Amino acid sequence: AFIWTEAGGMIGLGDLTGADFISSEATAVSADGSVVVGNSDSAGKAFMWTEETGILSLEDLLFDQGIDITGWNLNWASDVSSDGRTIVGWGYNPDGDTEAWKITLGAAPVPVPSTFWLFGGGLIWLEGIRRKRVF
């Protein structure tokens, strides 16, 4: 995954594993380009990227907010809203079934990691949409 800016050209967003071999794929970007979502192939997890936070696992983001997603695997982020606050994708629920999910962020698109606790656990909700098979 990468972004392109006039000033910096092509800039790699990294990978969730932190490995030298970058294996991530951007699938969507907010209207102003400040939020990028996608999948880390090597980690098998959905991610979100902002300039402030860098690449973050959506599972870790939810955990840091105090949201219990035990048993869930958020494998793929497929789209983000134009304002960067709503992310949708698919993964596996605690029963092991493929299921679509939706995450709605609070007032700030993405809190800086050091301020996660200031925003509280109520800013993010994980909503199962409908069970859906993805082929």
Short mmCIF file of N, CA, C and O in Angstrom, two decimals:
data_model
loop_
_atom_site.label_atom_id
_atom_site.label_comp_id
_atom_site.label_asym_id
_atom_site.label_seq_id
_atom_site.Cartn_x
_atom_site.Cartn_y
_atom_site.Cartn_z
N ALA A 1 0.85 -1.18 0.00
CA ALA A 1 0.00 0.00 0.00
C ALA A 1 0.89 1.24 0.00
O ALA A 1 1.94 1.25 0.63
N PHE A 2 0.46 2.26 -0.71
CA PHE A 2 1.22 3.51 -0.74
C PHE A 2 0.28 4.68 -0.99
O PHE A 2 -0.86 4.50 -1.40
N ILE A 3 0.78 5.86 -0.70
CA ILE A 3 0.12 7.11 -1.10
C ILE A 3 1.08 7.84 -2.01
O ILE A 3 2.28 7.53 -2.05
N TRP A 4 0.57 8.79 -2.75
CA TRP A 4 1.40 9.61 -3.60
C TRP A 4 1.13 11.06 -3.29
O TRP A 4 -0.04 11.48 -3.18
N THR A 5 2.18 11.84 -3.11
CA THR A 5 2.04 13.28 -2.92
C THR A 5 2.95 13.97 -3.92
O THR A 5 3.97 13.42 -4.34
N GLU A 6 2.59 15.16 -4.29
CA GLU A 6 3.41 15.93 -5.22
C GLU A 6 4.79 16.18 -4.63
O GLU A 6 5.80 16.09 -5.31
N ALA A 7 4.83 16.47 -3.35
CA ALA A 7 6.10 16.78 -2.69
C ALA A 7 6.97 15.55 -2.48
O ALA A 7 8.19 15.60 -2.66
N GLY A 8 6.36 14.44 -2.10
CA GLY A 8 7.14 13.26 -1.73
C GLY A 8 7.11 12.12 -2.70
O GLY A 8 7.82 11.13 -2.53
N GLY A 9 6.25 12.21 -3.73
CA GLY A 9 6.12 11.10 -4.66
C GLY A 9 5.43 9.92 -4.01
O GLY A 9 4.56 10.08 -3.15
N MET A 10 5.86 8.70 -4.36
CA MET A 10 5.24 7.49 -3.83
C MET A 10 5.83 7.18 -2.45
O MET A 10 7.05 7.09 -2.28
N ILE A 11 4.94 7.01 -1.46
CA ILE A 11 5.36 6.75 -0.08
C ILE A 11 4.67 5.48 0.39
O ILE A 11 3.45 5.40 0.44
N GLY A 12 5.46 4.47 0.73
CA GLY A 12 4.92 3.20 1.22
C GLY A 12 4.31 3.38 2.61
O GLY A 12 4.85 4.10 3.45
N LEU A 13 3.17 2.73 2.84
CA LEU A 13 2.49 2.83 4.13
C LEU A 13 2.96 1.79 5.12
O LEU A 13 2.65 1.88 6.30
N GLY A 14 3.70 0.80 4.68
CA GLY A 14 4.22 -0.21 5.58
C GLY A 14 3.33 -1.43 5.64
O GLY A 14 2.42 -1.63 4.83
N ASP A 15 3.62 -2.26 6.64
CA ASP A 15 2.91 -3.52 6.83
C ASP A 15 2.73 -3.73 8.32
O ASP A 15 3.55 -3.27 9.12
N LEU A 16 1.67 -4.39 8.72
CA LEU A 16 1.39 -4.58 10.14
C LEU A 16 2.44 -5.42 10.85
O LEU A 16 2.62 -5.29 12.05
N THR A 17 3.14 -6.29 10.14
CA THR A 17 4.13 -7.14 10.80
C THR A 17 5.41 -6.39 11.12
O THR A 17 6.21 -6.86 11.91
N GLY A 18 5.60 -5.24 10.48
CA GLY A 18 6.84 -4.50 10.67
C GLY A 18 8.02 -5.09 9.93
O GLY A 18 9.14 -4.66 10.10
N ALA A 19 7.75 -6.08 9.12
CA ALA A 19 8.81 -6.77 8.39
C ALA A 19 9.35 -5.89 7.27
O ALA A 19 8.70 -4.95 6.81
N ASP A 20 10.58 -6.20 6.84
CA ASP A 20 11.17 -5.48 5.73
C ASP A 20 10.40 -5.71 4.44
O ASP A 20 10.27 -4.82 3.62
N PHE A 21 9.90 -6.93 4.26
CA PHE A 21 9.11 -7.24 3.07
C PHE A 21 7.71 -6.69 3.28
O PHE A 21 6.98 -7.14 4.14
N ILE A 22 7.36 -5.70 2.53
CA ILE A 22 6.06 -5.04 2.68
C ILE A 22 5.03 -5.78 1.85
O ILE A 22 5.18 -5.96 0.65
N SER A 23 3.99 -6.22 2.51
CA SER A 23 2.93 -6.95 1.83
C SER A 23 1.59 -6.42 2.33
O SER A 23 0.93 -7.04 3.17
N SER A 24 1.21 -5.26 1.84
CA SER A 24 -0.07 -4.66 2.21
C SER A 24 -0.73 -4.12 0.95
O SER A 24 -0.07 -3.84 -0.04
N GLU A 25 -2.05 -3.99 1.03
CA GLU A 25 -2.82 -3.53 -0.11
C GLU A 25 -3.84 -2.50 0.35
O GLU A 25 -4.65 -2.77 1.23
N ALA A 26 -3.79 -1.32 -0.23
CA ALA A 26 -4.80 -0.29 0.05
C ALA A 26 -6.03 -0.58 -0.79
O ALA A 26 -5.91 -0.91 -1.98
N THR A 27 -7.20 -0.50 -0.18
CA THR A 27 -8.43 -0.77 -0.91
C THR A 27 -9.34 0.45 -1.03
O THR A 27 -10.20 0.48 -1.89
N ALA A 28 -9.16 1.45 -0.15
CA ALA A 28 -10.01 2.63 -0.20
C ALA A 28 -9.34 3.78 0.53
O ALA A 28 -8.48 3.57 1.39
N VAL A 29 -9.76 4.99 0.18
CA VAL A 29 -9.20 6.19 0.79
C VAL A 29 -10.33 7.20 1.00
O VAL A 29 -11.27 7.27 0.21
N SER A 30 -10.24 7.96 2.08
CA SER A 30 -11.25 9.00 2.35
C SER A 30 -11.13 10.11 1.30
O SER A 30 -10.13 10.20 0.58
N ALA A 31 -12.14 10.96 1.21
CA ALA A 31 -12.19 11.99 0.18
C ALA A 31 -10.98 12.92 0.21
O ALA A 31 -10.47 13.31 -0.84
N ASP A 32 -10.49 13.26 1.39
CA ASP A 32 -9.35 14.18 1.48
C ASP A 32 -8.01 13.45 1.52
O ASP A 32 -6.95 14.07 1.63
N GLY A 33 -8.03 12.12 1.46
CA GLY A 33 -6.81 11.34 1.44
C GLY A 33 -6.16 11.13 2.80
O GLY A 33 -5.08 10.56 2.89
N SER A 34 -6.82 11.53 3.87
CA SER A 34 -6.20 11.44 5.20
C SER A 34 -6.34 10.07 5.84
O SER A 34 -5.60 9.74 6.76
N VAL A 35 -7.28 9.24 5.38
CA VAL A 35 -7.49 7.90 5.92
C VAL A 35 -7.43 6.90 4.78
O VAL A 35 -8.14 7.04 3.79
N VAL A 36 -6.56 5.90 4.93
CA VAL A 36 -6.43 4.82 3.96
C VAL A 36 -6.74 3.53 4.70
O VAL A 36 -6.28 3.33 5.82
N VAL A 37 -7.52 2.65 4.08
CA VAL A 37 -7.80 1.34 4.67
C VAL A 37 -7.41 0.26 3.68
O VAL A 37 -7.29 0.50 2.48
N GLY A 38 -7.21 -0.95 4.21
CA GLY A 38 -6.85 -2.05 3.35
C GLY A 38 -6.53 -3.29 4.15
O GLY A 38 -7.04 -3.48 5.25
N ASN A 39 -5.63 -4.11 3.60
CA ASN A 39 -5.31 -5.40 4.17
C ASN A 39 -3.80 -5.59 4.20
O ASN A 39 -3.11 -5.27 3.24
N SER A 40 -3.33 -6.11 5.33
CA SER A 40 -1.94 -6.53 5.44
C SER A 40 -1.91 -8.01 5.09
O SER A 40 -2.37 -8.85 5.86
N ASP A 41 -1.40 -8.33 3.91
CA ASP A 41 -1.39 -9.73 3.46
C ASP A 41 -0.58 -10.62 4.38
O ASP A 41 -0.97 -11.73 4.70
N SER A 42 0.57 -10.14 4.83
CA SER A 42 1.43 -10.98 5.67
C SER A 42 0.84 -11.21 7.05
O SER A 42 1.06 -12.25 7.65
N ALA A 43 0.06 -10.23 7.58
CA ALA A 43 -0.57 -10.40 8.89
C ALA A 43 -1.99 -10.96 8.76
O ALA A 43 -2.56 -11.44 9.75
N GLY A 44 -2.58 -10.86 7.58
CA GLY A 44 -3.95 -11.33 7.39
C GLY A 44 -4.97 -10.50 8.15
O GLY A 44 -5.98 -11.02 8.61
N LYS A 45 -4.71 -9.20 8.28
CA LYS A 45 -5.56 -8.31 9.08
C LYS A 45 -5.89 -7.03 8.32
O LYS A 45 -5.11 -6.56 7.50
N ALA A 46 -7.07 -6.49 8.62
CA ALA A 46 -7.47 -5.20 8.08
C ALA A 46 -6.68 -4.09 8.78
O ALA A 46 -6.37 -4.20 9.96
N PHE A 47 -6.36 -3.03 8.02
CA PHE A 47 -5.65 -1.91 8.62
C PHE A 47 -6.28 -0.58 8.28
O PHE A 47 -7.08 -0.46 7.36
N MET A 48 -5.87 0.42 9.03
CA MET A 48 -6.19 1.82 8.76
C MET A 48 -4.89 2.60 8.88
O MET A 48 -4.07 2.30 9.76
N TRP A 49 -4.70 3.58 8.03
CA TRP A 49 -3.51 4.41 8.06
C TRP A 49 -3.91 5.87 8.07
O TRP A 49 -4.84 6.26 7.34
N THR A 50 -3.25 6.66 8.89
CA THR A 50 -3.30 8.12 8.81
C THR A 50 -1.87 8.62 8.98
O THR A 50 -1.00 7.90 9.50
N GLU A 51 -1.61 9.83 8.57
CA GLU A 51 -0.28 10.39 8.73
C GLU A 51 0.11 10.46 10.21
O GLU A 51 1.25 10.23 10.58
N GLU A 52 -0.87 10.75 11.06
CA GLU A 52 -0.60 10.89 12.49
C GLU A 52 -0.26 9.56 13.16
O GLU A 52 0.58 9.50 14.04
N THR A 53 -0.95 8.48 12.78
CA THR A 53 -0.79 7.21 13.48
C THR A 53 0.05 6.20 12.73
O THR A 53 0.52 5.24 13.33
N GLY A 54 0.19 6.36 11.44
CA GLY A 54 0.82 5.32 10.63
C GLY A 54 -0.17 4.18 10.45
O GLY A 54 -1.38 4.33 10.65
N ILE A 55 0.33 3.02 10.11
CA ILE A 55 -0.52 1.86 9.86
C ILE A 55 -0.91 1.19 11.18
O ILE A 55 -0.07 0.99 12.05
N LEU A 56 -2.21 0.93 11.35
CA LEU A 56 -2.74 0.32 12.57
C LEU A 56 -3.66 -0.83 12.21
O LEU A 56 -4.48 -0.70 11.30
N SER A 57 -3.57 -1.90 12.95
CA SER A 57 -4.54 -2.98 12.84
C SER A 57 -5.87 -2.48 13.39
O SER A 57 -5.93 -1.89 14.47
N LEU A 58 -6.96 -2.73 12.65
CA LEU A 58 -8.27 -2.33 13.16
C LEU A 58 -8.62 -3.09 14.43
O LEU A 58 -9.26 -2.55 15.33
N GLU A 59 -8.18 -4.34 14.53
CA GLU A 59 -8.43 -5.11 15.76
C GLU A 59 -7.73 -4.45 16.95
O GLU A 59 -8.31 -4.31 18.03
N ASP A 60 -6.47 -4.02 16.75
CA ASP A 60 -5.75 -3.35 17.84
C ASP A 60 -6.39 -2.01 18.19
O ASP A 60 -6.46 -1.63 19.36
N LEU A 61 -6.85 -1.29 17.18
CA LEU A 61 -7.52 -0.01 17.42
C LEU A 61 -8.75 -0.20 18.30
O LEU A 61 -8.95 0.52 19.28
N LEU A 62 -9.56 -1.20 17.99
CA LEU A 62 -10.75 -1.49 18.79
C LEU A 62 -10.37 -1.93 20.20
O LEU A 62 -10.96 -1.49 21.19
N PHE A 63 -9.37 -2.80 20.30
CA PHE A 63 -8.92 -3.27 21.61
C PHE A 63 -8.45 -2.09 22.46
O PHE A 63 -8.78 -2.00 23.65
N ASP A 64 -7.69 -1.18 21.87
CA ASP A 64 -7.20 0.00 22.59
C ASP A 64 -8.33 0.89 23.07
O ASP A 64 -8.17 1.65 24.02
N GLN A 65 -9.47 0.81 22.39
CA GLN A 65 -10.64 1.59 22.79
C GLN A 65 -11.49 0.86 23.82
O GLN A 65 -12.53 1.34 24.23
N GLY A 66 -11.07 -0.35 24.21
CA GLY A 66 -11.81 -1.10 25.21
C GLY A 66 -12.95 -1.91 24.64
O GLY A 66 -13.81 -2.40 25.38
N ILE A 67 -12.97 -2.08 23.32
CA ILE A 67 -14.02 -2.86 22.67
C ILE A 67 -13.59 -4.33 22.63
O ILE A 67 -12.53 -4.66 22.10
N ASP A 68 -14.41 -5.20 23.21
CA ASP A 68 -14.08 -6.62 23.25
C ASP A 68 -14.50 -7.27 21.94
O ASP A 68 -15.69 -7.41 21.65
N ILE A 69 -13.51 -7.66 21.16
CA ILE A 69 -13.80 -8.36 19.90
C ILE A 69 -13.18 -9.76 19.93
O ILE A 69 -12.81 -10.30 18.89
N THR A 70 -13.12 -10.33 21.11
CA THR A 70 -12.56 -11.66 21.27
C THR A 70 -13.20 -12.63 20.28
O THR A 70 -14.42 -12.71 20.17
N GLY A 71 -12.36 -13.35 19.56
CA GLY A 71 -12.83 -14.35 18.61
C GLY A 71 -13.05 -13.81 17.20
O GLY A 71 -13.16 -14.58 16.26
N TRP A 72 -13.12 -12.50 17.04
CA TRP A 72 -13.30 -11.90 15.72
C TRP A 72 -11.95 -11.81 15.02
O TRP A 72 -10.93 -11.55 15.63
N ASN A 73 -11.97 -11.99 13.71
CA ASN A 73 -10.81 -11.74 12.85
C ASN A 73 -11.27 -10.77 11.77
O ASN A 73 -12.05 -11.15 10.90
N LEU A 74 -10.81 -9.54 11.87
CA LEU A 74 -11.15 -8.53 10.86
C LEU A 74 -10.10 -8.61 9.77
O LEU A 74 -9.06 -7.98 9.83
N ASN A 75 -10.38 -9.41 8.75
CA ASN A 75 -9.39 -9.72 7.74
C ASN A 75 -9.25 -8.69 6.63
O ASN A 75 -8.17 -8.53 6.08
N TRP A 76 -10.32 -8.00 6.30
CA TRP A 76 -10.26 -7.13 5.11
C TRP A 76 -11.10 -5.88 5.32
O TRP A 76 -12.28 -5.98 5.67
N ALA A 77 -10.51 -4.73 5.12
CA ALA A 77 -11.25 -3.47 5.09
C ALA A 77 -11.45 -3.13 3.62
O ALA A 77 -10.49 -2.97 2.87
N SER A 78 -12.70 -3.08 3.19
CA SER A 78 -12.97 -2.91 1.76
C SER A 78 -13.34 -1.49 1.38
O SER A 78 -13.21 -1.14 0.21
N ASP A 79 -13.78 -0.66 2.32
CA ASP A 79 -14.16 0.70 1.96
C ASP A 79 -14.15 1.59 3.19
O ASP A 79 -14.25 1.13 4.32
N VAL A 80 -14.03 2.89 2.95
CA VAL A 80 -14.08 3.90 4.00
C VAL A 80 -14.96 5.04 3.49
O VAL A 80 -14.96 5.34 2.28
N SER A 81 -15.72 5.65 4.37
CA SER A 81 -16.59 6.76 3.97
C SER A 81 -15.75 7.98 3.58
O SER A 81 -14.56 8.07 3.90
N SER A 82 -16.37 8.91 2.89
CA SER A 82 -15.64 10.08 2.41
C SER A 82 -15.05 10.90 3.56
O SER A 82 -14.00 11.51 3.40
N ASP A 83 -15.69 10.88 4.74
CA ASP A 83 -15.15 11.63 5.88
C ASP A 83 -14.17 10.81 6.71
O ASP A 83 -13.62 11.30 7.70
N GLY A 84 -13.93 9.55 6.35
CA GLY A 84 -12.96 8.71 7.04
C GLY A 84 -13.43 8.13 8.35
O GLY A 84 -12.65 7.54 9.09
N ARG A 85 -14.71 8.26 8.67
CA ARG A 85 -15.22 7.83 9.97
C ARG A 85 -15.85 6.45 9.97
O ARG A 85 -16.00 5.85 11.03
N THR A 86 -16.27 5.93 8.83
CA THR A 86 -16.93 4.63 8.77
C THR A 86 -16.13 3.71 7.86
O THR A 86 -15.84 4.07 6.72
N ILE A 87 -15.81 2.53 8.38
CA ILE A 87 -15.03 1.55 7.64
C ILE A 87 -15.83 0.26 7.60
O ILE A 87 -16.40 -0.15 8.61
N VAL A 88 -15.88 -0.36 6.44
CA VAL A 88 -16.58 -1.63 6.29
C VAL A 88 -15.63 -2.66 5.72
O VAL A 88 -14.64 -2.33 5.06
N GLY A 89 -15.95 -3.92 5.99
CA GLY A 89 -15.12 -5.00 5.48
C GLY A 89 -15.72 -6.34 5.83
O GLY A 89 -16.91 -6.44 6.12
N TRP A 90 -14.89 -7.36 5.81
CA TRP A 90 -15.35 -8.70 6.15
C TRP A 90 -14.27 -9.40 6.96
O TRP A 90 -13.12 -9.01 6.98
N GLY A 91 -14.70 -10.45 7.61
CA GLY A 91 -13.80 -11.26 8.41
C GLY A 91 -14.54 -12.46 8.92
O GLY A 91 -15.54 -12.89 8.34
N TYR A 92 -14.07 -12.99 10.05
CA TYR A 92 -14.68 -14.17 10.64
C TYR A 92 -15.15 -13.85 12.04
O TYR A 92 -14.41 -13.29 12.85
N ASN A 93 -16.41 -14.20 12.31
CA ASN A 93 -16.98 -13.97 13.64
C ASN A 93 -16.49 -15.06 14.59
O ASN A 93 -15.80 -16.00 14.18
N PRO A 94 -16.83 -14.98 15.89
CA PRO A 94 -16.36 -15.98 16.85
C PRO A 94 -16.77 -17.41 16.53
O PRO A 94 -16.13 -18.36 17.00
N ASP A 95 -17.83 -17.60 15.74
CA ASP A 95 -18.24 -18.95 15.34
C ASP A 95 -17.46 -19.46 14.13
O ASP A 95 -17.68 -20.58 13.67
N GLY A 96 -16.59 -18.63 13.57
CA GLY A 96 -15.80 -19.02 12.41
C GLY A 96 -16.50 -18.78 11.09
O GLY A 96 -16.00 -19.18 10.03
N ASP A 97 -17.66 -18.12 11.11
CA ASP A 97 -18.40 -17.83 9.89
C ASP A 97 -17.94 -16.50 9.28
O ASP A 97 -17.65 -15.55 9.99
N THR A 98 -17.92 -16.45 7.96
CA THR A 98 -17.61 -15.21 7.27
C THR A 98 -18.73 -14.22 7.53
O THR A 98 -19.91 -14.56 7.41
N GLU A 99 -18.36 -13.00 7.90
CA GLU A 99 -19.37 -11.99 8.21
C GLU A 99 -18.86 -10.61 7.86
O GLU A 99 -17.68 -10.30 8.02
N ALA A 100 -19.76 -9.80 7.36
CA ALA A 100 -19.44 -8.40 7.10
C ALA A 100 -19.43 -7.65 8.42
O ALA A 100 -20.11 -8.02 9.37
N TRP A 101 -18.65 -6.56 8.50
CA TRP A 101 -18.62 -5.73 9.69
C TRP A 101 -18.54 -4.26 9.30
O TRP A 101 -18.19 -3.92 8.16
N LYS A 102 -18.88 -3.42 10.26
CA LYS A 102 -18.82 -1.97 10.06
C LYS A 102 -18.30 -1.34 11.35
O LYS A 102 -18.77 -1.68 12.43
N ILE A 103 -17.34 -0.45 11.22
CA ILE A 103 -16.80 0.29 12.35
C ILE A 103 -17.11 1.76 12.11
O ILE A 103 -16.83 2.28 11.03
N THR A 104 -17.68 2.41 13.12
CA THR A 104 -17.93 3.85 13.04
C THR A 104 -17.09 4.54 14.10
O THR A 104 -17.25 4.27 15.29
N LEU A 105 -16.19 5.39 13.65
CA LEU A 105 -15.34 6.14 14.56
C LEU A 105 -16.09 7.33 15.10
O LEU A 105 -17.01 7.84 14.46
N GLY A 106 -15.66 7.83 16.25
CA GLY A 106 -16.29 8.99 16.88
C GLY A 106 -15.96 10.28 16.17
O GLY A 106 -15.62 10.31 14.99
N ALA A 107 -16.02 11.38 16.89
CA ALA A 107 -15.86 12.73 16.34
C ALA A 107 -14.55 12.92 15.60
O ALA A 107 -14.52 13.53 14.54
N ALA A 108 -13.45 12.44 16.15
CA ALA A 108 -12.16 12.58 15.47
C ALA A 108 -11.97 11.38 14.56
O ALA A 108 -12.25 10.25 14.97
N PRO A 109 -11.52 11.57 13.30
CA PRO A 109 -11.35 10.44 12.41
C PRO A 109 -10.50 9.34 13.02
O PRO A 109 -10.84 8.19 12.99
N VAL A 110 -9.35 9.71 13.59
CA VAL A 110 -8.47 8.73 14.20
C VAL A 110 -7.73 9.42 15.34
O VAL A 110 -6.96 10.33 15.11
N PRO A 111 -7.94 8.99 16.58
CA PRO A 111 -7.17 9.59 17.65
C PRO A 111 -5.72 9.15 17.57
O PRO A 111 -5.43 8.03 17.18
N VAL A 112 -4.81 10.04 17.93
CA VAL A 112 -3.39 9.71 17.99
C VAL A 112 -3.23 8.63 19.06
O VAL A 112 -3.86 8.71 20.11
N PRO A 113 -2.40 7.61 18.85
CA PRO A 113 -2.32 6.50 19.80
C PRO A 113 -2.14 6.92 21.25
O PRO A 113 -2.75 6.36 22.13
N SER A 114 -1.34 7.93 21.52
CA SER A 114 -1.11 8.32 22.91
C SER A 114 -2.34 8.96 23.55
O SER A 114 -2.39 9.12 24.76
N THR A 115 -3.32 9.33 22.75
CA THR A 115 -4.53 9.95 23.31
C THR A 115 -5.74 9.03 23.27
O THR A 115 -6.84 9.47 23.56
N PHE A 116 -5.55 7.75 22.93
CA PHE A 116 -6.69 6.82 22.85
C PHE A 116 -7.51 6.84 24.12
O PHE A 116 -8.73 6.83 24.09
N TRP A 117 -6.85 6.82 25.28
CA TRP A 117 -7.57 6.72 26.54
C TRP A 117 -8.37 7.97 26.82
O TRP A 117 -9.37 7.93 27.53
N LEU A 118 -7.97 9.12 26.29
CA LEU A 118 -8.72 10.36 26.50
C LEU A 118 -10.07 10.33 25.80
O LEU A 118 -11.03 10.95 26.23
N PHE A 119 -10.14 9.62 24.70
CA PHE A 119 -11.37 9.57 23.93
C PHE A 119 -12.37 8.55 24.47
O PHE A 119 -13.55 8.61 24.18
N GLY A 120 -11.88 7.60 25.26
CA GLY A 120 -12.79 6.62 25.88
C GLY A 120 -13.21 5.52 24.93
O GLY A 120 -13.09 5.64 23.72
N GLY A 121 -13.73 4.48 25.53
CA GLY A 121 -14.11 3.31 24.76
C GLY A 121 -15.38 3.46 23.97
O GLY A 121 -15.70 2.62 23.16
N GLY A 122 -16.14 4.52 24.17
CA GLY A 122 -17.43 4.64 23.50
C GLY A 122 -17.37 5.23 22.11
O GLY A 122 -18.40 5.42 21.48
N LEU A 123 -16.19 5.54 21.59
CA LEU A 123 -16.11 6.19 20.30
C LEU A 123 -16.25 5.24 19.12
O LEU A 123 -16.54 5.67 18.01
N ILE A 124 -16.00 3.98 19.35
CA ILE A 124 -16.02 3.05 18.22
C ILE A 124 -17.00 1.93 18.52
O ILE A 124 -17.02 1.40 19.60
N TRP A 125 -17.80 1.63 17.54
CA TRP A 125 -18.72 0.51 17.68
C TRP A 125 -18.43 -0.49 16.57
O TRP A 125 -18.18 -0.10 15.44
N LEU A 126 -18.47 -1.73 16.95
CA LEU A 126 -18.33 -2.79 15.96
C LEU A 126 -19.71 -3.34 15.74
O LEU A 126 -20.36 -3.79 16.66
N GLU A 127 -20.19 -3.23 14.52
CA GLU A 127 -21.55 -3.66 14.21
C GLU A 127 -21.49 -4.77 13.16
O GLU A 127 -20.98 -4.57 12.07
N GLY A 128 -22.02 -5.91 13.50
CA GLY A 128 -22.18 -6.97 12.49
C GLY A 128 -23.32 -6.54 11.59
O GLY A 128 -24.38 -6.17 12.07
N ILE A 129 -23.11 -6.54 10.30
CA ILE A 129 -24.16 -6.12 9.38
C ILE A 129 -25.07 -7.30 9.09
O ILE A 129 -26.15 -7.39 9.61
N ARG A 130 -24.68 -8.17 8.27
CA ARG A 130 -25.41 -9.40 7.97
C ARG A 130 -24.38 -10.45 7.61
O ARG A 130 -23.35 -10.13 7.06
N ARG A 131 -24.70 -11.66 7.94
CA ARG A 131 -23.79 -12.72 7.51
C ARG A 131 -23.77 -12.74 6.00
O ARG A 131 -24.80 -12.66 5.36
N LYS A 132 -22.58 -12.82 5.51
CA LYS A 132 -22.45 -12.72 4.07
C LYS A 132 -21.26 -13.58 3.64
O LYS A 132 -20.20 -13.48 4.22
N ARG A 133 -21.45 -14.39 2.68
CA ARG A 133 -20.34 -15.17 2.14
C ARG A 133 -19.59 -14.31 1.13
O ARG A 133 -20.19 -13.64 0.31
N VAL A 134 -18.28 -14.34 1.23
CA VAL A 134 -17.43 -13.59 0.32
C VAL A 134 -16.63 -14.61 -0.47
O VAL A 134 -15.99 -15.48 0.10
N PHE A 135 -16.67 -14.48 -1.76
CA PHE A 135 -15.95 -15.43 -2.61
C PHE A 135 -14.78 -14.76 -3.26
O PHE A 135 -14.75 -13.65 -3.58
#
